[in-house]
PDB file of C-alpha atoms in Angstrom:
ATOM      1  CA  MET A   1     -42.149 -85.865 -37.645  1.00  0.00           C
ATOM      2  CA  LEU A   2     -40.056 -89.016 -37.474  1.00  0.00           C
ATOM      3  CA  ALA A   3     -40.405 -89.467 -41.224  1.00  0.00           C
ATOM      4  CA  ALA A   4     -39.392 -85.844 -41.837  1.00  0.00           C
ATOM      5  CA  PHE A   5     -36.133 -86.271 -39.891  1.00  0.00           C
ATOM      6  CA  ALA A   6     -35.393 -89.891 -40.858  1.00  0.00           C
ATOM      7  CA  ASP A   7     -32.590 -88.965 -43.272  1.00  0.00           C
ATOM      8  CA  SER A   8     -31.417 -85.804 -41.492  1.00  0.00           C
ATOM      9  CA  ARG A   9     -27.814 -85.482 -40.390  1.00  0.00           C
ATOM     10  CA  GLU A  10     -25.986 -83.063 -38.142  1.00  0.00           C
ATOM     11  CA  THR A  11     -23.126 -80.901 -39.426  1.00  0.00           C
ATOM     12  CA  MET A  12     -20.543 -83.699 -39.121  1.00  0.00           C
ATOM     13  CA  GLY A  13     -22.722 -86.091 -41.130  1.00  0.00           C
ATOM     14  CA  ILE A  14     -23.937 -88.149 -38.183  1.00  0.00           C
ATOM     15  CA  PRO A  15     -27.611 -89.197 -38.480  1.00  0.00           C
ATOM     16  CA  LEU A  16     -29.937 -87.381 -36.094  1.00  0.00           C
ATOM     17  CA  ILE A  17     -32.050 -90.521 -35.660  1.00  0.00           C
ATOM     18  CA  ASP A  18     -30.936 -94.148 -35.412  1.00  0.00           C
ATOM     19  CA  GLN A  19     -33.814 -95.511 -37.506  1.00  0.00           C
ATOM     20  CA  GLU A  20     -33.609 -99.105 -36.234  1.00  0.00           C
ATOM     21  CA  ARG A  21     -33.723 -98.005 -32.600  1.00  0.00           C
ATOM     22  CA  MET A  22     -36.443 -95.459 -33.311  1.00  0.00           C
ATOM     23  CA  ASP A  23     -38.608 -98.118 -34.986  1.00  0.00           C
ATOM     24  CA  VAL A  24     -38.419-100.278 -31.842  1.00  0.00           C
ATOM     25  CA  ILE A  25     -39.130 -97.312 -29.557  1.00  0.00           C
ATOM     26  CA  TRP A  26     -42.023 -96.073 -31.706  1.00  0.00           C
ATOM     27  CA  ASP A  27     -43.622 -99.538 -31.857  1.00  0.00           C
ATOM     28  CA  THR A  28     -43.751 -99.464 -28.053  1.00  0.00           C
ATOM     29  CA  GLN A  29     -44.665 -95.804 -27.527  1.00  0.00           C
ATOM     30  CA  ARG A  30     -47.336 -95.268 -30.191  1.00  0.00           C
ATOM     31  CA  ARG A  31     -49.971 -96.792 -27.903  1.00  0.00           C
ATOM     32  CA  HIS A  32     -49.554 -93.795 -25.574  1.00  0.00           C
ATOM     33  CA  LEU A  33     -50.621 -91.209 -28.179  1.00  0.00           C
ATOM     34  CA  PRO A  34     -54.262 -91.096 -27.059  1.00  0.00           C
ATOM     35  CA  CYS A  35     -53.068 -90.321 -23.518  1.00  0.00           C
ATOM     36  CA  ILE A  36     -50.984 -87.288 -24.503  1.00  0.00           C
ATOM     37  CA  GLN A  37     -52.949 -85.821 -27.411  1.00  0.00           C
ATOM     38  CA  ASP A  38     -55.599 -83.179 -26.959  1.00  0.00           C
ATOM     39  CA  PRO A  39     -59.094 -84.629 -27.399  1.00  0.00           C
ATOM     40  CA  PRO A  40     -60.413 -83.688 -30.871  1.00  0.00           C
ATOM     41  CA  GLU A  41     -63.464 -81.931 -29.428  1.00  0.00           C
ATOM     42  CA  VAL A  42     -61.425 -79.753 -27.023  1.00  0.00           C
ATOM     43  CA  GLN A  43     -59.184 -76.992 -28.346  1.00  0.00           C
ATOM     44  CA  LEU A  44     -56.477 -76.404 -25.735  1.00  0.00           C
ATOM     45  CA  TYR A  45     -54.241 -74.236 -27.932  1.00  0.00           C
ATOM     46  CA  THR A  46     -54.836 -71.369 -30.318  1.00  0.00           C
ATOM     47  CA  GLN A  47     -52.409 -70.267 -33.010  1.00  0.00           C
ATOM     48  CA  THR A  48     -51.420 -66.707 -32.162  1.00  0.00           C
ATOM     49  CA  GLY A  49     -48.880 -66.211 -34.917  1.00  0.00           C
ATOM     50  CA  SER A  50     -46.112 -67.905 -36.847  1.00  0.00           C
ATOM     51  CA  ILE A  51     -42.334 -67.859 -36.976  1.00  0.00           C
ATOM     52  CA  THR A  52     -39.942 -68.963 -39.704  1.00  0.00           C
ATOM     53  CA  LYS A  53     -36.898 -70.991 -38.683  1.00  0.00           C
ATOM     54  CA  GLY A  54     -34.606 -72.845 -41.025  1.00  0.00           C
ATOM     55  CA  GLY A  55     -36.900 -72.104 -43.939  1.00  0.00           C
ATOM     56  CA  LEU A  56     -39.927 -73.664 -42.220  1.00  0.00           C
ATOM     57  CA  THR A  57     -42.915 -71.664 -41.035  1.00  0.00           C
ATOM     58  CA  LEU A  58     -43.985 -72.891 -37.604  1.00  0.00           C
ATOM     59  CA  PRO A  59     -47.150 -71.997 -35.701  1.00  0.00           C
ATOM     60  CA  VAL A  60     -46.831 -70.063 -32.454  1.00  0.00           C
ATOM     61  CA  PRO A  61     -49.426 -71.511 -30.080  1.00  0.00           C
ATOM     62  CA  SER A  62     -50.913 -70.120 -26.900  1.00  0.00           C
ATOM     63  CA  THR A  63     -52.960 -72.006 -24.333  1.00  0.00           C
ATOM     64  CA  THR A  64     -56.582 -71.048 -24.038  1.00  0.00           C
ATOM     65  CA  THR A  65     -55.763 -69.901 -20.501  1.00  0.00           C
ATOM     66  CA  SER A  66     -52.620 -68.027 -21.677  1.00  0.00           C
ATOM     67  CA  THR A  67     -50.473 -69.626 -18.973  1.00  0.00           C
ATOM     68  CA  ALA A  68     -47.847 -71.353 -21.142  1.00  0.00           C
ATOM     69  CA  SER A  69     -46.381 -71.576 -24.610  1.00  0.00           C
ATOM     70  CA  TYR A  70     -44.399 -74.277 -26.383  1.00  0.00           C
ATOM     71  CA  LEU A  71     -42.225 -72.057 -28.594  1.00  0.00           C
TER      72      LEU A  71
END
């Protein structure tokens, strides 16, 4: 995702991401990925549909317990 938005700018031309700062932050934070990712053998979300925003088709997930949604 960081790579996808690396060159993106808001409507006034200001970069959305300060790449130098993000590189420093990401070098520190990447070690936490295993703590926040779903284990590969456990499916906690199911795609229940899709939505198109800004020309991109995004999945619409639902928890396996149907108690929350991210979109």
